[in-house]
Amino acid sequence: MTDSADDARKAEIRREYEAAHGEWDGGTQAVLDLDPEFLAAYSTLAAVPDRVGALPEKVRHFVRLAVAANSTHLYLPPVRGHIRRALQAGATPAEVMEVLECCATLGIHSMNIGVPILVDVLEQEGIRTGAAELDEYQERLKAEFTEKRGYWHSFWNEILELAPEFFDAYTEFSSVPWVSGPLEPKVKEFMYIAFDTAATHLYTSGLRLHIENAVRYGATAAEIVEVMEIAATLGIHGVFEAAPVLVEEARKLS
């Protein structure tokens, strides 16, 4: 390919990328310079949800925000763009804030994973012989959580038993979007699915639970698959961060 043909192809790829994704920065420019066809292939992959459109446009941006802004990934460069495009697609600030509030609950997985291990060790050492009967306070907390969050799962049992005060506070914290938030229930569940299925988290117990909840709230298979498709593209973030470094270091040797 001649230099002029190469430049024309790069310009075409950039136009198509910006039309599909609305953003351009040093990371994408570096990838374009190093391997334009790789960027074109990624652009096609990442645009599949927009071409199929099982989810409304603003919800697709919510999912992208949930993937980028959760604590196990926290890839900040695209956050502003996802928020901007969600607002441009008709989202309200309250809806966007609720997406972030859902992401904030991810920290509870330390308890969901850690407490069962603690229980196993206690039983292994003969310190615990079985689950204790819930008292009146704990029974009330269980009922309140079920009412506010719309479900109960067995992985809450031991947390409720061993740390009722923490569970009480967490119920209030995690229930804020469910008590006063503007997003419909299945869309809230999409946010949990997005960060639970993301490669930087992969919390399978929560993923199954939130898929079940979403289906019960009326979500379709196509909608849930589209959430996963969006989450599946986060691997490109490492390329966007490293490619500019490669360009800089290569220039030093030229």
CSV table of C-alpha atoms in Angstrom, one decimal, residues 10-245:
chain,number,residue,atom,x,y,z
A,10,LYS,CA,-6.2,5.6,8.3
A,11,ALA,CA,-8.4,8.6,7.7
A,12,GLU,CA,-11.3,6.2,6.8
A,13,ILE,CA,-10.8,4.1,9.9
A,14,ARG,CA,-10.7,7.3,12.1
A,15,ARG,CA,-14.0,8.6,10.6
A,16,GLU,CA,-15.7,5.3,11.1
A,17,TYR,CA,-14.4,5.0,14.6
A,18,GLU,CA,-15.5,8.5,15.6
A,19,ALA,CA,-18.9,8.0,14.0
A,20,ALA,CA,-19.4,4.7,15.9
A,21,HIS,CA,-17.9,5.7,19.3
A,22,GLY,CA,-17.9,9.5,19.5
A,23,GLU,CA,-14.4,9.7,21.1
A,24,TRP,CA,-10.8,10.1,20.0
A,25,ASP,CA,-7.7,10.5,22.1
A,26,GLY,CA,-4.0,9.7,22.2
A,27,GLY,CA,-4.6,6.0,22.9
A,28,THR,CA,-6.7,5.5,19.8
A,29,GLN,CA,-4.4,7.6,17.7
A,30,ALA,CA,-1.4,5.5,18.8
A,31,VAL,CA,-3.2,2.3,17.9
A,32,LEU,CA,-4.2,3.8,14.5
A,33,ASP,CA,-0.5,4.7,13.9
A,34,LEU,CA,0.8,1.3,15.0
A,35,ASP,CA,-1.8,-1.1,13.5
A,36,PRO,CA,-4.8,0.6,11.8
A,37,GLU,CA,-6.5,-2.7,10.9
A,38,PHE,CA,-6.4,-3.8,14.5
A,39,LEU,CA,-8.2,-0.6,15.5
A,40,ALA,CA,-10.7,-1.1,12.7
A,41,ALA,CA,-11.4,-4.7,13.9
A,42,TYR,CA,-11.9,-3.5,17.4
A,43,SER,CA,-14.2,-0.7,16.3
A,44,THR,CA,-16.4,-3.2,14.5
A,45,LEU,CA,-16.5,-5.5,17.5
A,46,ALA,CA,-17.3,-2.7,20.0
A,47,ALA,CA,-20.1,-1.3,17.7
A,48,VAL,CA,-22.1,-4.6,17.6
A,49,PRO,CA,-24.4,-3.6,20.4
A,50,ASP,CA,-25.1,-0.3,18.7
A,51,ARG,CA,-25.9,-2.0,15.4
A,52,VAL,CA,-28.1,-4.6,17.0
A,53,GLY,CA,-29.7,-2.3,19.6
A,54,ALA,CA,-31.4,-4.7,22.0
A,55,LEU,CA,-30.9,-2.1,24.7
A,56,PRO,CA,-31.9,1.6,24.4
A,57,GLU,CA,-29.0,3.8,23.6
A,58,LYS,CA,-28.8,5.4,27.0
A,59,VAL,CA,-28.8,2.0,28.7
A,60,ARG,CA,-25.8,0.9,26.5
A,61,HIS,CA,-23.9,3.9,27.8
A,62,PHE,CA,-25.0,3.1,31.4
A,63,VAL,CA,-23.5,-0.4,30.9
A,64,ARG,CA,-20.2,1.0,29.5
A,65,LEU,CA,-20.0,3.3,32.5
A,66,ALA,CA,-20.7,0.5,34.9
A,67,VAL,CA,-17.8,-1.5,33.3
A,68,ALA,CA,-15.4,1.4,33.4
A,69,ALA,CA,-16.2,3.0,36.7
A,70,ASN,CA,-16.5,0.0,39.0
A,71,SER,CA,-13.7,-0.5,41.6
A,72,THR,CA,-12.2,-3.7,40.1
A,73,HIS,CA,-11.5,-2.0,36.7
A,74,LEU,CA,-11.7,1.7,37.3
A,75,TYR,CA,-10.5,2.7,33.8
A,76,LEU,CA,-11.1,6.5,34.0
A,77,PRO,CA,-10.3,7.8,30.5
A,78,PRO,CA,-13.7,6.9,28.9
A,79,VAL,CA,-15.8,7.7,32.0
A,80,ARG,CA,-16.5,11.3,31.0
A,81,GLY,CA,-17.4,10.3,27.4
A,82,HIS,CA,-19.8,7.6,28.6
A,83,ILE,CA,-21.5,10.1,31.0
A,84,ARG,CA,-21.7,12.7,28.2
A,85,ARG,CA,-23.2,10.3,25.7
A,86,ALA,CA,-25.7,8.9,28.2
A,87,LEU,CA,-26.9,12.5,28.9
A,88,GLN,CA,-27.0,13.3,25.2
A,89,ALA,CA,-29.1,10.1,24.7
A,90,GLY,CA,-31.7,11.4,27.1
A,91,ALA,CA,-30.5,10.2,30.5
A,92,THR,CA,-30.9,12.4,33.6
A,93,PRO,CA,-28.2,13.1,36.1
A,94,ALA,CA,-30.2,11.1,38.6
A,95,GLU,CA,-30.2,8.1,36.4
A,96,VAL,CA,-26.4,8.3,35.8
A,97,MET,CA,-25.8,8.8,39.5
A,98,GLU,CA,-27.9,5.6,40.2
A,99,VAL,CA,-25.6,3.7,37.9
A,100,LEU,CA,-22.6,4.8,40.0
A,101,GLU,CA,-24.5,3.9,43.2
A,102,CYS,CA,-25.1,0.4,41.9
A,103,CYS,CA,-21.4,0.1,41.1
A,104,ALA,CA,-20.6,1.1,44.7
A,105,THR,CA,-22.1,-2.1,46.1
A,106,LEU,CA,-19.4,-4.2,44.5
A,107,GLY,CA,-17.3,-4.0,47.7
A,108,ILE,CA,-19.8,-6.3,49.5
A,109,HIS,CA,-18.2,-9.2,47.6
A,110,SER,CA,-15.4,-9.1,50.1
A,111,MET,CA,-18.0,-10.3,52.6
A,112,ASN,CA,-19.8,-12.7,50.2
A,113,ILE,CA,-16.5,-14.5,49.6
A,114,GLY,CA,-14.7,-13.9,52.9
A,115,VAL,CA,-17.4,-14.9,55.5
A,116,PRO,CA,-18.1,-18.4,54.0
A,117,ILE,CA,-14.3,-19.1,54.2
A,118,LEU,CA,-14.3,-17.9,57.8
A,119,VAL,CA,-17.2,-20.2,58.6
A,120,ASP,CA,-15.4,-23.1,57.0
A,121,VAL,CA,-12.3,-22.5,59.1
A,122,LEU,CA,-14.3,-22.1,62.3
A,123,GLU,CA,-16.0,-25.5,61.5
A,124,GLN,CA,-12.7,-27.1,60.6
A,125,GLU,CA,-11.2,-26.0,64.0
A,126,GLY,CA,-14.3,-27.2,65.9
A,127,ILE,CA,-15.2,-23.6,67.0
A,128,ARG,CA,-18.5,-23.7,65.1
A,129,THR,CA,-20.8,-26.6,64.7
A,130,GLY,CA,-23.6,-25.1,62.6
A,131,ALA,CA,-25.7,-22.1,61.9
A,132,ALA,CA,-27.1,-20.3,64.9
A,133,GLU,CA,-30.8,-19.5,65.0
A,134,LEU,CA,-31.6,-16.0,64.0
A,135,ASP,CA,-32.9,-13.6,66.7
A,136,GLU,CA,-35.7,-11.1,66.3
A,137,TYR,CA,-33.4,-8.4,65.1
A,138,GLN,CA,-31.8,-10.6,62.4
A,139,GLU,CA,-35.2,-11.9,61.2
A,140,ARG,CA,-36.3,-8.3,60.8
A,141,LEU,CA,-33.2,-7.4,58.9
A,142,LYS,CA,-33.8,-10.4,56.6
A,143,ALA,CA,-37.3,-9.3,55.9
A,144,GLU,CA,-36.3,-5.7,55.3
A,145,PHE,CA,-33.6,-6.7,52.8
A,146,THR,CA,-36.0,-9.0,51.0
A,147,GLU,CA,-38.6,-6.2,50.8
A,148,LYS,CA,-36.2,-3.5,49.7
A,149,ARG,CA,-34.0,-5.5,47.3
A,150,GLY,CA,-36.6,-7.9,46.0
A,151,TYR,CA,-34.8,-11.1,46.7
A,152,TRP,CA,-32.9,-13.2,49.2
A,153,HIS,CA,-29.9,-15.5,48.6
A,154,SER,CA,-28.3,-18.1,50.8
A,155,PHE,CA,-24.9,-16.3,50.6
A,156,TRP,CA,-26.4,-13.6,52.9
A,157,ASN,CA,-27.3,-16.1,55.7
A,158,GLU,CA,-23.9,-16.3,57.3
A,159,ILE,CA,-23.2,-12.5,57.0
A,160,LEU,CA,-26.5,-11.8,58.7
A,161,GLU,CA,-25.6,-14.3,61.4
A,162,LEU,CA,-22.1,-13.1,62.1
A,163,ALA,CA,-22.3,-9.4,61.3
A,164,PRO,CA,-25.9,-8.2,61.8
A,165,GLU,CA,-25.0,-4.6,62.4
A,166,PHE,CA,-22.9,-4.4,59.3
A,167,PHE,CA,-25.6,-6.2,57.3
A,168,ASP,CA,-28.2,-3.7,58.7
A,169,ALA,CA,-26.0,-0.7,57.5
A,170,TYR,CA,-25.4,-2.4,54.1
A,171,THR,CA,-29.1,-3.0,53.6
A,172,GLU,CA,-29.7,0.8,53.9
A,173,PHE,CA,-26.7,1.6,51.7
A,174,SER,CA,-27.4,-0.8,48.9
A,175,SER,CA,-31.2,-0.1,48.9
A,176,VAL,CA,-31.0,3.6,48.2
A,177,PRO,CA,-31.4,3.1,44.4
A,178,TRP,CA,-34.2,0.5,45.0
A,179,VAL,CA,-36.1,2.8,47.3
A,180,SER,CA,-35.9,6.1,45.5
A,181,GLY,CA,-34.0,5.6,42.2
A,182,PRO,CA,-35.5,6.3,38.8
A,183,LEU,CA,-34.1,3.3,36.8
A,184,GLU,CA,-36.5,0.4,36.2
A,185,PRO,CA,-35.5,-2.8,38.1
A,186,LYS,CA,-34.2,-4.7,35.2
A,187,VAL,CA,-31.9,-1.9,34.2
A,188,LYS,CA,-30.5,-1.8,37.8
A,189,GLU,CA,-29.8,-5.5,37.4
A,190,PHE,CA,-28.0,-4.9,34.1
A,191,MET,CA,-25.5,-2.8,36.0
A,192,TYR,CA,-24.7,-5.6,38.5
A,193,ILE,CA,-24.5,-8.0,35.6
A,194,ALA,CA,-22.0,-5.7,33.8
A,195,PHE,CA,-19.5,-5.5,36.5
A,196,ASP,CA,-20.0,-9.1,37.8
A,197,THR,CA,-19.3,-10.5,34.3
A,198,ALA,CA,-16.4,-8.1,33.6
A,199,ALA,CA,-13.1,-9.9,33.2
A,200,THR,CA,-11.6,-7.8,36.0
A,201,HIS,CA,-14.1,-9.2,38.5
A,202,LEU,CA,-15.9,-12.3,37.3
A,203,TYR,CA,-18.0,-12.8,40.4
A,204,THR,CA,-20.0,-15.8,39.2
A,205,SER,CA,-22.3,-16.2,42.2
A,206,GLY,CA,-23.6,-12.6,41.9
A,207,LEU,CA,-23.7,-12.9,38.1
A,208,ARG,CA,-26.1,-15.8,38.2
A,209,LEU,CA,-28.2,-14.2,40.9
A,210,HIS,CA,-28.6,-10.9,39.0
A,211,ILE,CA,-29.3,-12.7,35.7
A,212,GLU,CA,-32.1,-14.5,37.4
A,213,ASN,CA,-33.4,-11.3,38.9
A,214,ALA,CA,-33.2,-9.5,35.5
A,215,VAL,CA,-35.2,-12.3,33.8
A,216,ARG,CA,-37.8,-12.1,36.5
A,217,TYR,CA,-38.1,-8.4,36.0
A,218,GLY,CA,-38.8,-9.0,32.3
A,219,ALA,CA,-35.3,-8.8,30.7
A,220,THR,CA,-34.8,-10.7,27.4
A,221,ALA,CA,-31.9,-12.9,26.5
A,222,ALA,CA,-30.9,-10.4,23.8
A,223,GLU,CA,-30.7,-7.6,26.3
A,224,ILE,CA,-28.6,-9.6,28.8
A,225,VAL,CA,-26.3,-10.8,26.0
A,226,GLU,CA,-25.8,-7.2,24.9
A,227,VAL,CA,-24.7,-6.3,28.4
A,228,MET,CA,-22.1,-9.0,28.3
A,229,GLU,CA,-21.0,-8.0,24.8
A,230,ILE,CA,-20.2,-4.5,26.1
A,231,ALA,CA,-18.3,-5.9,29.1
A,232,ALA,CA,-16.4,-8.3,26.8
A,233,THR,CA,-14.5,-5.4,25.1
A,234,LEU,CA,-12.7,-4.1,28.2
A,235,GLY,CA,-9.5,-5.9,27.1
A,236,ILE,CA,-8.8,-3.0,24.7
A,237,HIS,CA,-8.2,-0.6,27.6
A,238,GLY,CA,-4.8,-2.1,28.2
A,239,VAL,CA,-3.9,-1.5,24.5
A,240,PHE,CA,-5.1,2.1,24.7
A,241,GLU,CA,-2.9,2.7,27.7
A,242,ALA,CA,0.2,0.9,26.4
A,243,ALA,CA,0.2,1.9,22.7
A,244,PRO,CA,1.2,5.6,23.4
A,245,VAL,CA,4.1,4.3,25.5
